[in-house]
Coordinates of C-alpha atoms and ligand atoms in Angstrom, one line a residue:
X1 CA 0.0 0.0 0.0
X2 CA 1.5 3.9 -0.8
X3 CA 1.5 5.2 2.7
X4 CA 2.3 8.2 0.7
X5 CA 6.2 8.0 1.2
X6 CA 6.7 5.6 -1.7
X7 CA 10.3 6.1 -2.8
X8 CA 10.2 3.8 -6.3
X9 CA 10.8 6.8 -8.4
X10 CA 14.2 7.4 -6.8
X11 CA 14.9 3.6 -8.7
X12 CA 14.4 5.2 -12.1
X13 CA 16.5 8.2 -10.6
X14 CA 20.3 8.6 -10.5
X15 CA 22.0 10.8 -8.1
X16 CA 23.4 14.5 -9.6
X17 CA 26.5 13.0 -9.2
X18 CA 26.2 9.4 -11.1
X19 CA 24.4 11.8 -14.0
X20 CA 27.3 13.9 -14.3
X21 CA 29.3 10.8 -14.7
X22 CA 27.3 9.2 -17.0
X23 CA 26.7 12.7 -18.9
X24 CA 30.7 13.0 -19.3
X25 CA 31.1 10.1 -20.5
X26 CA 28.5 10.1 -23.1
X27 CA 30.7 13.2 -24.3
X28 CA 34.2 11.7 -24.2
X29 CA 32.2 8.9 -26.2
X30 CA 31.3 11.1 -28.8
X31 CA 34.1 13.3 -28.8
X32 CA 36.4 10.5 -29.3
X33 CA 33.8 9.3 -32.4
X34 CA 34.4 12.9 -33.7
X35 CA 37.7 13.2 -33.2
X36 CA 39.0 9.7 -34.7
X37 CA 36.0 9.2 -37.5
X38 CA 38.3 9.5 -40.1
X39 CA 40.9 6.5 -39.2
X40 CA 38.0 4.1 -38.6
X41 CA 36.9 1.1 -40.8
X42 CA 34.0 3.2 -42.8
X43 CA 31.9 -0.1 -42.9
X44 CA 31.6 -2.2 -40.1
X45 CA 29.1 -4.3 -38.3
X46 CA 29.1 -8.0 -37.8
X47 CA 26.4 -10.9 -39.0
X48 CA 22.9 -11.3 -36.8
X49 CA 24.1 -14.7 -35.6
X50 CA 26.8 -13.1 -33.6
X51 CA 24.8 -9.8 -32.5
X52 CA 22.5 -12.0 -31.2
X53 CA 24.9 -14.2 -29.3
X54 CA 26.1 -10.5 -28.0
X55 CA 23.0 -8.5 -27.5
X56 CA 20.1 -11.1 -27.1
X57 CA 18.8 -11.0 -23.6
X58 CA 15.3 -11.0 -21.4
X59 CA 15.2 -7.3 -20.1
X60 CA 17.4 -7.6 -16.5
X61 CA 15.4 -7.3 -13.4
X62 CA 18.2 -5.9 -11.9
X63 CA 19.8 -2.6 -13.0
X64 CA 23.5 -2.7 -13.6
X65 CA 26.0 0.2 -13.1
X66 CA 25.9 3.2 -16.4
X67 CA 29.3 2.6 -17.1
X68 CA 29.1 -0.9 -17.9
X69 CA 26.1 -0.6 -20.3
X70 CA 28.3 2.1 -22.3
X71 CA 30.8 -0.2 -22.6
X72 CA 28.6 -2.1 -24.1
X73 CA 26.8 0.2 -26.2
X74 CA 30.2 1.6 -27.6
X75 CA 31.5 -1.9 -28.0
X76 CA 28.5 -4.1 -29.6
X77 CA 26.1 -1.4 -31.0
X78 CA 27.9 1.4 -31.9
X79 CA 30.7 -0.9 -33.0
X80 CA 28.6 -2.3 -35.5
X81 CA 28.2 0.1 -37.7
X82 CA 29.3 1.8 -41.2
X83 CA 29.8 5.7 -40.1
X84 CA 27.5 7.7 -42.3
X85 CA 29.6 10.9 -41.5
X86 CA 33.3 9.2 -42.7
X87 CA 35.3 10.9 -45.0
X88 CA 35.0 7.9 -47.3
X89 CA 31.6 7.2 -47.4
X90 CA 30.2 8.0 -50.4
X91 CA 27.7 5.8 -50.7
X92 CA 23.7 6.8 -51.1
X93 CA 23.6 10.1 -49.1
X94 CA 26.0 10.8 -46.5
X95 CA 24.8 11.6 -43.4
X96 CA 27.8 14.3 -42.1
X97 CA 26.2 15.5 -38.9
X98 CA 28.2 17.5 -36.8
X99 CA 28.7 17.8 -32.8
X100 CA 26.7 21.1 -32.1
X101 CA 23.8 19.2 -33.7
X102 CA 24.2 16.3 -31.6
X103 CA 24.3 18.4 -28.3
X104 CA 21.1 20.0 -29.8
X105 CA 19.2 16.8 -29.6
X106 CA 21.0 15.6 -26.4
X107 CA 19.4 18.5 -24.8
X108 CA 16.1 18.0 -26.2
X109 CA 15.8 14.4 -25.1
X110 CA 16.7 15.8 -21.4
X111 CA 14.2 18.7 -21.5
X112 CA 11.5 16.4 -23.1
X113 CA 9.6 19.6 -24.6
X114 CA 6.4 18.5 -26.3
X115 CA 6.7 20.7 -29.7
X116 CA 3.7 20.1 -31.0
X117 CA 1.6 22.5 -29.1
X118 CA 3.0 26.6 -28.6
X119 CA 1.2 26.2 -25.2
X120 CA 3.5 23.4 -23.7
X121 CA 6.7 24.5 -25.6
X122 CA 6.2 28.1 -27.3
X123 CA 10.2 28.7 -27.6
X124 CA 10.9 25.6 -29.7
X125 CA 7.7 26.8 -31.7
X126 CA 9.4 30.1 -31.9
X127 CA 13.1 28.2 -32.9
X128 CA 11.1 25.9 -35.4
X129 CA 9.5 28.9 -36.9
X130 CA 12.7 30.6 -37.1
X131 CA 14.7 28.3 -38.5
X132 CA 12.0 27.6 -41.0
X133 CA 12.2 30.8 -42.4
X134 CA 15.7 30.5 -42.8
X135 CA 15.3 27.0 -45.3
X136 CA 12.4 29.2 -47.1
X137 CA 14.9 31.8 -47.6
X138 CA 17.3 29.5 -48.6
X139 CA 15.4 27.9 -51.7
X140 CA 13.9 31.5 -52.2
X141 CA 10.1 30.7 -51.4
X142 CA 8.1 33.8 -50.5
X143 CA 7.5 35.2 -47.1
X144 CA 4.1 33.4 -47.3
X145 CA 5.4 30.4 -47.5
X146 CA 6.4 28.4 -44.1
X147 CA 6.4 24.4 -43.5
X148 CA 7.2 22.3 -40.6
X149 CA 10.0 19.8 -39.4
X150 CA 9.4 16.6 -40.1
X151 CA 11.4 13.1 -39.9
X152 CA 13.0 13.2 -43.5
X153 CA 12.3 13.1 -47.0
X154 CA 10.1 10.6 -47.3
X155 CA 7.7 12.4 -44.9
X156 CA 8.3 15.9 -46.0
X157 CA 6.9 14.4 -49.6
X158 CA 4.3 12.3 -48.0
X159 CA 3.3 15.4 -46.1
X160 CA 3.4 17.8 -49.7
X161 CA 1.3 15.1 -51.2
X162 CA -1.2 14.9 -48.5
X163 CA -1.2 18.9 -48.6
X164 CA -1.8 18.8 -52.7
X165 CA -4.5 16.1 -52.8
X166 CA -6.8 18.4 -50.1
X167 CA -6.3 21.4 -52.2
X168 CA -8.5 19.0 -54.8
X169 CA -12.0 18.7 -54.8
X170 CA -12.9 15.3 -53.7
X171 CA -14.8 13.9 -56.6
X172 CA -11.4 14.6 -58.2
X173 CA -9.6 12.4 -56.5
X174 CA -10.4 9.0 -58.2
X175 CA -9.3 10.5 -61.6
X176 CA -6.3 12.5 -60.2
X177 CA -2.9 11.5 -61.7
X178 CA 0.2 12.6 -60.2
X179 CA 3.3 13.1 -62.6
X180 CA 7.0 12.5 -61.8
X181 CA 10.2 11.1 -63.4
X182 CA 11.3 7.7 -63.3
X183 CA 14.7 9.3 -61.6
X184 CA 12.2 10.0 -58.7
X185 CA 12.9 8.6 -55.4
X186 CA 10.8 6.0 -54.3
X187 CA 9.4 7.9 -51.0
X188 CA 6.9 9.8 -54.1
X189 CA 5.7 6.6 -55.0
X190 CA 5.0 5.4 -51.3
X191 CA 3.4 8.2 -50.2
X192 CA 1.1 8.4 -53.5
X193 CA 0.5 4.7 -52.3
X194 CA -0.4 5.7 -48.6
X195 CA -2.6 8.4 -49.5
X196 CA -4.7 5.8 -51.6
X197 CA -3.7 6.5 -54.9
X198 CA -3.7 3.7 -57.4
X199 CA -0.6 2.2 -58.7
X200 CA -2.2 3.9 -62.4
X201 CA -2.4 7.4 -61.0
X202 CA 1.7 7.6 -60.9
X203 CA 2.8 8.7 -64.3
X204 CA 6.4 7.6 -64.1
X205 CA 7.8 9.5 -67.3
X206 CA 10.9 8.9 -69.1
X207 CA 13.8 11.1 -68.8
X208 CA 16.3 13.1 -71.1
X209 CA 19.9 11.8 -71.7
X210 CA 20.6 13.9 -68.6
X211 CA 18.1 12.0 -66.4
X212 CA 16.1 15.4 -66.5
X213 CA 12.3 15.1 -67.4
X214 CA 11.2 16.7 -70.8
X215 CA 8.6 19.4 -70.5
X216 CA 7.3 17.9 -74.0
X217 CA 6.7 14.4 -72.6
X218 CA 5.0 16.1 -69.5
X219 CA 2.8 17.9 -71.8
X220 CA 2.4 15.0 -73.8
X221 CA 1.3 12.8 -70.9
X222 CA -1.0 15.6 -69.5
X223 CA -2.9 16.1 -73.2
X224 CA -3.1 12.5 -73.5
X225 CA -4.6 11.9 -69.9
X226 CA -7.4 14.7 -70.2
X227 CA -8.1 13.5 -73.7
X228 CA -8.8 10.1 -71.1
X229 CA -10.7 11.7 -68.9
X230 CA -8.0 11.9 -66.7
X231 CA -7.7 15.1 -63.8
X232 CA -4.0 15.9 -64.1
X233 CA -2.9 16.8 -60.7
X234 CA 0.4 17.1 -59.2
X235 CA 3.8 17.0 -60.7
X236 CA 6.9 16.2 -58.7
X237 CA 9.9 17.8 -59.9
X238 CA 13.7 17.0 -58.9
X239 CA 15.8 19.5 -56.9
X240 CA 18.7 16.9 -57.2
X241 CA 18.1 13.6 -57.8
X242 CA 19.1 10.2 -55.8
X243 CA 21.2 8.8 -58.4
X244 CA 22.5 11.4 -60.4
X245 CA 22.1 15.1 -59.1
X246 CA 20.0 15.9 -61.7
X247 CA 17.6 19.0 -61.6
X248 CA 14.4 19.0 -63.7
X249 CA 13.9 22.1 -66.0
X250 CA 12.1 23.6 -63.1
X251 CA 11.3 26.9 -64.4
X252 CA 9.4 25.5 -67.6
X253 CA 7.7 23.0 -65.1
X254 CA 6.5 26.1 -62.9
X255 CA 5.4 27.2 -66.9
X256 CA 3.7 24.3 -67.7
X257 CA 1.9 24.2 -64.0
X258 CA 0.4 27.6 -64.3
X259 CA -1.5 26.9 -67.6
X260 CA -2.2 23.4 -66.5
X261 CA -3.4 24.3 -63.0
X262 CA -1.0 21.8 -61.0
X263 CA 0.5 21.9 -57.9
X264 CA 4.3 21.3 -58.4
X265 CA 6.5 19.7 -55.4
X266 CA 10.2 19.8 -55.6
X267 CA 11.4 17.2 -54.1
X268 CA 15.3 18.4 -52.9
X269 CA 15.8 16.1 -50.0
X270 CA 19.2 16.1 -50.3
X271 CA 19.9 19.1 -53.4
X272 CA 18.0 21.8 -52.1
X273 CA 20.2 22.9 -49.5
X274 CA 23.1 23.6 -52.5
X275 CA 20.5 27.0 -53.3
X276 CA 22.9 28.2 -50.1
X277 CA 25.9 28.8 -52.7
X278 CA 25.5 30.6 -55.9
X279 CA 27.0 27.2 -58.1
X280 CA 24.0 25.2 -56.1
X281 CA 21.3 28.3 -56.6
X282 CA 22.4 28.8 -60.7
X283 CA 21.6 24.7 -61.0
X284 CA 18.3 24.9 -59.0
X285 CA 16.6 28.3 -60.8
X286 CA 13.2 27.8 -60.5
X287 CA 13.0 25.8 -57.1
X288 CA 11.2 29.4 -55.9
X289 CA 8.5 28.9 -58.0
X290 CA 6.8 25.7 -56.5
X291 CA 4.2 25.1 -54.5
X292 CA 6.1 22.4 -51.9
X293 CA 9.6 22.1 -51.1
X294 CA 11.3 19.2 -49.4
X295 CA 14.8 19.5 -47.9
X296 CA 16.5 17.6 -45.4
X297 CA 18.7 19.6 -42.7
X298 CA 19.6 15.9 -41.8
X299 CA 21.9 15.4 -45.3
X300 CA 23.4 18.5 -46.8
X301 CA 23.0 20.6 -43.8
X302 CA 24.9 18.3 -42.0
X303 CA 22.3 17.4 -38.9
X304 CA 22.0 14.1 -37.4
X305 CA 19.1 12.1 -38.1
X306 CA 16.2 12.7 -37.7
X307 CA 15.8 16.3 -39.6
X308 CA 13.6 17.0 -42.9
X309 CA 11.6 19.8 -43.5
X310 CA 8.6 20.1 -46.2
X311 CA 7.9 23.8 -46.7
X312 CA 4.8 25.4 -48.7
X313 CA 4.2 28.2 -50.9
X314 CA 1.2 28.5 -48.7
X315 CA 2.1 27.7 -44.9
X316 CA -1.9 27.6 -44.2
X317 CA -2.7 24.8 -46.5
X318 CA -0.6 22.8 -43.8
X319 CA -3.1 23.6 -41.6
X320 CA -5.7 23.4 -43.7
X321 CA -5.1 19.4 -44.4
X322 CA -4.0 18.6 -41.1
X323 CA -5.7 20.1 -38.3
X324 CA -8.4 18.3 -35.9
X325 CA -9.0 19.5 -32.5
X326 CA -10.7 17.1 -30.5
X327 CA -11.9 17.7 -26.9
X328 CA -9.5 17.1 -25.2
X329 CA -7.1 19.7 -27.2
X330 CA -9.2 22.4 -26.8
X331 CA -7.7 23.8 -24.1
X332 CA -4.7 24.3 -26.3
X333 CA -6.4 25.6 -29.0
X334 CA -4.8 29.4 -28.8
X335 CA -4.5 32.6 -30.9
X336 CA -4.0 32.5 -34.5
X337 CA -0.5 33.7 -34.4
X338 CA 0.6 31.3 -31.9
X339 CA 1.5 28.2 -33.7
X340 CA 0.7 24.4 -32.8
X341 CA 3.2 22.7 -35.1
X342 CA 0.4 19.1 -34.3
X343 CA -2.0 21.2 -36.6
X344 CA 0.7 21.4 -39.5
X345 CA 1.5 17.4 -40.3
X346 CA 0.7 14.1 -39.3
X347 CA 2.4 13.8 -35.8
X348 CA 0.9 15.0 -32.2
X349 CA 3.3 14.6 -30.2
X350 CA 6.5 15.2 -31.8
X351 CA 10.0 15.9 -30.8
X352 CA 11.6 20.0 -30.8
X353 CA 13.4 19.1 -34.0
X354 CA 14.4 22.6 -35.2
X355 CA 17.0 23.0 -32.4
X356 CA 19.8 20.7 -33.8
X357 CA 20.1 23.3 -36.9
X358 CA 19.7 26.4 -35.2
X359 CA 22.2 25.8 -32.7
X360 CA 24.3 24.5 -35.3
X361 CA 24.3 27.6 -37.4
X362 CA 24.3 29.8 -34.1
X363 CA 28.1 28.2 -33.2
X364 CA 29.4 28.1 -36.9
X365 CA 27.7 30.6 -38.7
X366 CA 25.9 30.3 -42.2
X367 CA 28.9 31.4 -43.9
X368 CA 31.0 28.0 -42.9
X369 CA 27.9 25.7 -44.0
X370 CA 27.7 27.4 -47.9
X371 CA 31.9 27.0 -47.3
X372 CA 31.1 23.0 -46.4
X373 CA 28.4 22.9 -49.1
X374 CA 30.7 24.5 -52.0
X375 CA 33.2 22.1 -50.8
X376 CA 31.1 18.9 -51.5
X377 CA 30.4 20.0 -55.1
X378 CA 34.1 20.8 -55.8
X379 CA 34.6 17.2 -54.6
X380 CA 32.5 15.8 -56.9
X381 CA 34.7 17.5 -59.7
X382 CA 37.8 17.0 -58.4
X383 CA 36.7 13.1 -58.7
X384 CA 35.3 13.5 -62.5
X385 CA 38.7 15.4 -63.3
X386 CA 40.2 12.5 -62.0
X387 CA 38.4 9.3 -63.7
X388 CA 38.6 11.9 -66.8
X389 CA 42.0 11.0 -66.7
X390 CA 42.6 7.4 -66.9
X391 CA 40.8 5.9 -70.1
X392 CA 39.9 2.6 -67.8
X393 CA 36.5 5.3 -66.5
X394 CA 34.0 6.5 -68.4
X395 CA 31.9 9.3 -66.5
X396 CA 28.7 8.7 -67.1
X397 CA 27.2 12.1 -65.6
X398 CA 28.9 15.1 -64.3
X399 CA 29.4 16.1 -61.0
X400 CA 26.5 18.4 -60.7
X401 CA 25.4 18.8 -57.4
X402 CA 27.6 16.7 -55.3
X403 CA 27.4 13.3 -57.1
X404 CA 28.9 11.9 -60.0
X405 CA 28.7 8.7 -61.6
X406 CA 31.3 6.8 -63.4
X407 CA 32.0 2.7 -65.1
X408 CA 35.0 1.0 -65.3
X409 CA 35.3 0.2 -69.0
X410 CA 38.7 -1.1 -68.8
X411 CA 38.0 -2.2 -72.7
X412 CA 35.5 -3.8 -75.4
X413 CA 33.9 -6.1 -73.5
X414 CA 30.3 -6.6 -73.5
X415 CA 28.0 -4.1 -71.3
X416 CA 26.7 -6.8 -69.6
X417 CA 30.1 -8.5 -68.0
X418 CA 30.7 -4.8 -67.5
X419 CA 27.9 -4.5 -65.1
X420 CA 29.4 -7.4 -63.4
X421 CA 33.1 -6.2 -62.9
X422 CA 31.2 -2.8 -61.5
X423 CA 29.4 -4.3 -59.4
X424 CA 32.2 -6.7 -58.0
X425 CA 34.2 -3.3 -57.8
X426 CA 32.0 -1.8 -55.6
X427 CA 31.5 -4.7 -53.3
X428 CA 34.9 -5.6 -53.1
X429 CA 36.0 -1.5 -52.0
X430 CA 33.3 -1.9 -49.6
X431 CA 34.6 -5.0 -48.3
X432 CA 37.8 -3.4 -47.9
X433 CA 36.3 -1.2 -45.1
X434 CA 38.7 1.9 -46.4
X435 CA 35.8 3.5 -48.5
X436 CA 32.3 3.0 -48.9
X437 CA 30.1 3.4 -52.3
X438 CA 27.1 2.3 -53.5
X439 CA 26.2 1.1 -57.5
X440 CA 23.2 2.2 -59.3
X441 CA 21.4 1.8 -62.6
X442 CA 21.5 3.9 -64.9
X443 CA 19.5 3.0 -68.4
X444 CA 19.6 -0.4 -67.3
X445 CA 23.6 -0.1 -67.0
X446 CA 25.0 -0.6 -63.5
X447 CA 27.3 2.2 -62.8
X448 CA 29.3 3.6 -59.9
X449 CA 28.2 6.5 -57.7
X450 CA 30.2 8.8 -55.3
X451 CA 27.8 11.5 -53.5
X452 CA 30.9 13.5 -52.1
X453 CA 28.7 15.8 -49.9
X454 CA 30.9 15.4 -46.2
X455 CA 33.3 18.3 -45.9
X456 CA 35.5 16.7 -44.0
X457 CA 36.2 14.4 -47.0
X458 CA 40.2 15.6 -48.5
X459 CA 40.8 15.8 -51.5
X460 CA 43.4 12.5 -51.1
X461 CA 40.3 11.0 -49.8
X462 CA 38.3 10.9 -52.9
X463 CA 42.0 10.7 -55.2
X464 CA 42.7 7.5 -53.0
X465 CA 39.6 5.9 -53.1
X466 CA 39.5 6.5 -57.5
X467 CA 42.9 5.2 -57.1
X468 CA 41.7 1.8 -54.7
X469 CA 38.7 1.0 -57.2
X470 CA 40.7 1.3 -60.4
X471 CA 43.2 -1.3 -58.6
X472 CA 40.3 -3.6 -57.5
X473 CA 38.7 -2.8 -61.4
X474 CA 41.9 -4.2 -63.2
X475 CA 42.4 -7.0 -61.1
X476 CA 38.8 -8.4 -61.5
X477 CA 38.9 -7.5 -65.2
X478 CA 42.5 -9.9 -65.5
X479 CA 41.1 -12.1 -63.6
Ligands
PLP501 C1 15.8 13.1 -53.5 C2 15.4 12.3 -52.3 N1 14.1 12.4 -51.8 C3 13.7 11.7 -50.7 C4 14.6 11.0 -50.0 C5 14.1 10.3 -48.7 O1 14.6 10.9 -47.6 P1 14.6 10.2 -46.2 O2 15.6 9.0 -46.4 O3 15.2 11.2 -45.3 O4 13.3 9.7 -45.8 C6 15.9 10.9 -50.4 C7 16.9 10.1 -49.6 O5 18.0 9.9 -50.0 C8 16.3 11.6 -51.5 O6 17.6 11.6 -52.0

C-alpha cells in the first residue's frame, strides 16, 4: 500500500553525481567518435548470428552500473556500424552530422519539450518557426510560404502530397494523376501509395539523356490523360536527384503548372540545401516557384538524423489538411499567431526538432555551412577530373550537385560483364572497409556513384579511393 512516502521513483533516478558521470562520459564517447571518424573502418558491423549471441537478452530485473552498459553500447552497437559521417563514405547520401547538432538533440531528449503545441513548448515553436524561415529563404520561397520539421524526406513528400491532394475537390480524387520522373525517389511513390492513390495514378515518365524530365513528354502525358478523362494533378519535380544530381527544368515546369493548373513539389531532399551557394542556386533556378519544397537539414546541412523539412508556398494549406481538435485539445487551441506545429502534419506529439540546426548555425555561422556545401560540389569534380584521366573510366554524368557517376570500361567487352566487374568493384571497396560506395542503374547499365557531400572528406580521400577501385577494377577485369 502507498502510505504516501513511496520512494520507487528514486529507482528510475540517479543521483546528480552518477548523472554527471554518465553525462561526461556520453561526451568523451562522442568526442572520441568525432575526433578519430576518419581512421575508422567506414563499414563495419558483424552478421545477426553473432549480434544476437552479443546483444540477445530478457530485459534484466536488476539494474547494472551506467558505465558498464556504455561499454557495451560503444562496443556491440555502436561498433557495429558503417559511419555515415566518414570521410570515405560516399555511398547513397552521407549523413555528415556535426557535434553542435548532436548536443542540440541531447538536450532536447533531457528537457522532453512537447513541440507540438506553442502552449506546452512556445520557444521551440518560436526556434522551429525561425529556422524555417531561414530553409524558405534559402530555396527563395516567398514570405508566405512556411512548413514544418518533419522526420525526412520521405515524410516531408508524403506530407506535400497529402497537402496537394486536399487542395482537390474530392470527386477529383479517383481521376487524379500525379506526374513524376522515373529518376524520382521512391518515397513519391509510397506516399502516392499511402494516400490511396492507385498504382495507375503515378505517371512515371521517361527522362532526357541527362536524367532530366522533358517538358514535352509532361505535356504530352497531360494532353493524352485529359483526352482520357483523366484530372491531371500534381507533378513532382527533382531539386537533385538520388542517383545522379540531376535538376528538372524547373522553371518550364512552374510554366507548364500555371497553364495546367497543378500543384508542383520539388522534391530536394538532399539538393536543395546547394540554393545556399551561388554554383547550387544557378543549378536549382526555378526551385522558388513551387508550391512544396522538401529538404533535409539531416543530409546536406549536416544534422544528425532525424531532420527533414517540407515547406509550402502557402504555410496555411498545412493547416488546412492537417488540423483536428478534439476535446481534449481544446484547451490548447490558442490565438491564430501562436503556432501548434500538431495542426501542420501528421504527428501530435513530436520531438523539438528545429534546435539541432539552429544551434548548429548559431556556433558556426551560415557562412562555414555554404563554405562545407561549395566544398562537397568541388569534390564531386575533383573526382570526374580524376576518372577523366585514366581511359579505364568512363563518367557517365557530371558532378553536378555533389554526385557523379562513373563505369569502369577497362576495354570492349560486352556491357553486360561490364555491369558485373562494376558491381564486383563496388562490393569488393566496400569490403575493404577503407571507402564505402554504392552502385546504381543507370539505363539499365550498373554504374558507380560517389555523392561527395561530407566536408570533411580531403581531396586524397576521394583521389585514393579513384585510385583503390581502379586497382580492384583491373584485377577483376585480368582475372
Ligand atoms: C531526393 C530524395 N528524396 C527523398 C529521400 C528520402 O529521404 P529520407 O531517407 O530522409 O526519408 C531521399 C533520400 O536519399 C532523396 O535523396
Amino acid at each position: 500500500m502507498n502510505d504516501g512516502n513511496d520512494v520507487s521513483h528514486e529507482r528510475l533516478t540517479l543521483s546528480a553525481d552518477e548523472m554527471r558521470r554518465m553525462g561526461y562520459r556520453v561526451i568523451d564517447m562522442l568526442v572520441e567518435h568525432f575526433e578519430q571518424l576518419g581512421d575508422l573502418p567506414v563499414a563495419g558491423g558483424t552478421g545477426r548470428r553473432e549480434l544476437e549471441r552479443l546483444l540477445r537478452e530478457p530485459p534484466p530485473e536488476e539494474g547494472r552500473p551506467p558505465g558498464d552498459v556504455l561499454d557495451r553500447v560503444g562496443r556491440d552497437v555502436f561498433g557495429n556500424m558503417s559511419h555515415v559521417d566518414h570521410p570515405r563514405f560516399f555511398a547513397y547520401v552521407p549523413g555528415p552530422g556535426n557535434f553542435v547538432g548532436a548536443m542540440a538533440n541531447a538536450l532536447v531528449a533531457g528537457f522532453n519539450p512537447f513541440a507540438g503545441a506553442w502552449a506546452t513548448a512556445s520557444g521551440a515553436a518560436e526556434i522551429e518557426l525561425v529556422t524555417v524561415d531561414w530553409l524558405r529563404d534559402i530555396c527563395g520561397l516567398p514570405a508566405s510560404a512556411g512548413g514544418t520539421f518533419v522526420s525526412g524526406g520521405s515524410m516531408a513528400n508524403l506530407t506535400a502530397l497529402a497537402a496537394a491532394r486536399h487542395a482537390l475537390p474530392e470527386g477529383d480524387i479517383p481521376r487524379a494523376v500525379i506526374y513524376a520522373s522515373d529518376q524520382t525517389h521512391s518515397s513519391i511513390d509510397r506516399g502516392a501509395r499511402l494516400l490511396g492513390f492507385r498504382r495507375d495514378q503515378l505517371r512515371t515518365l521517361p527522362t532526357d539523356e541527362d536524367f532530366r524530365l522533358p517538358i514535352e513528354t509532361l505535356r504530352n502525358a497531360i494532353a493524352a490523360d485529359r483526352a482520357a478523362g483523366k484530372r491531371p494533378f500534381a507533378l513532382v519535380a527533382n531539386g537533385g536527384t538520388t542517383n545522379t544530381g540531376a535538376v528538372d527544368p524547373l522553371p518550364e515546369l512552374a510554366a507548364l503548372r500555371d497553364r495546367e493548373g497543378l500543384w508542383m513539389h520539388v522534391d530536394g531532399a538532399y539538393g536543395a540545401a546547394a540554393a545556399l551557394t551561388e554554383r547550387g542556386r544557378r543549378a536549382l533556378a526555378g526551385m522558388e516557384l513551387a508550391d512544396s519544397v522538401s529538404l533535409d537539414p539531416h543530409k546536406w546541412l549536416f544534422q544528425p538524423f532525424e531532420c527533414g523539412c517540407i515547406l509550402l508556398r502557402d504555410a496555411q494549406l498545412l493547416k488546412e489538411t492537417f488540423r483536428l481538435v478534439p476535446e481534449y485539445l481544446r484547451d490548447s487551441d490558442l490565438a491564430a499567431e501562436e503556432v501548434n506545429f500538431r495542426d501542420w502534419g501528421v504527428q501530435l506529439t513530436r520531438g523539438f526538432r528545429g534546435l539541432d540546426l539552429w544551434m548548429s548555425v548559431q556556433v558556426f555561422g551560415l557562412e562555414a555551412f555554404r563554405a562545407a556545401v561549395d566544398r562537397g560540389i568541388d569534390l564531386a569534380l575533383l573526382a570526374e577530373r580524376r576518372l577523366h584521366g585514366s581511359p579505364a573510366w568512363r563518367v557517365i554524368t557530371s558532378a553536378g550537385l555533389g554526385i557523379v557517376t562513373f563505369r569502369f570500361t577497362p576495354d570492349n567487352r560486352a556491357e553486360r560483364e561490364l555491369d558485373e566487374i562494376n558491381r564486383r568493384i563496388a562490393g569488393e571497396c566496400v569490403a575493404g572497409r577503407h571507402a564505402m560506395l554504392s552502385t546504381t542503374v543507370l539505363r539499365g547499365r550498373t554504374v558507380l556513384r560517389l555523392c561527395t557531400i561530407n566536408p570533411r572528406t580531403s581531396d586524397d580521400d576521394i583521389l585514393g579511393t579513384i585510385e583503390r577501385l581502379e586497382i580492384i577494377g583491373r584485377r577483376i577485369a585480368e582475372g
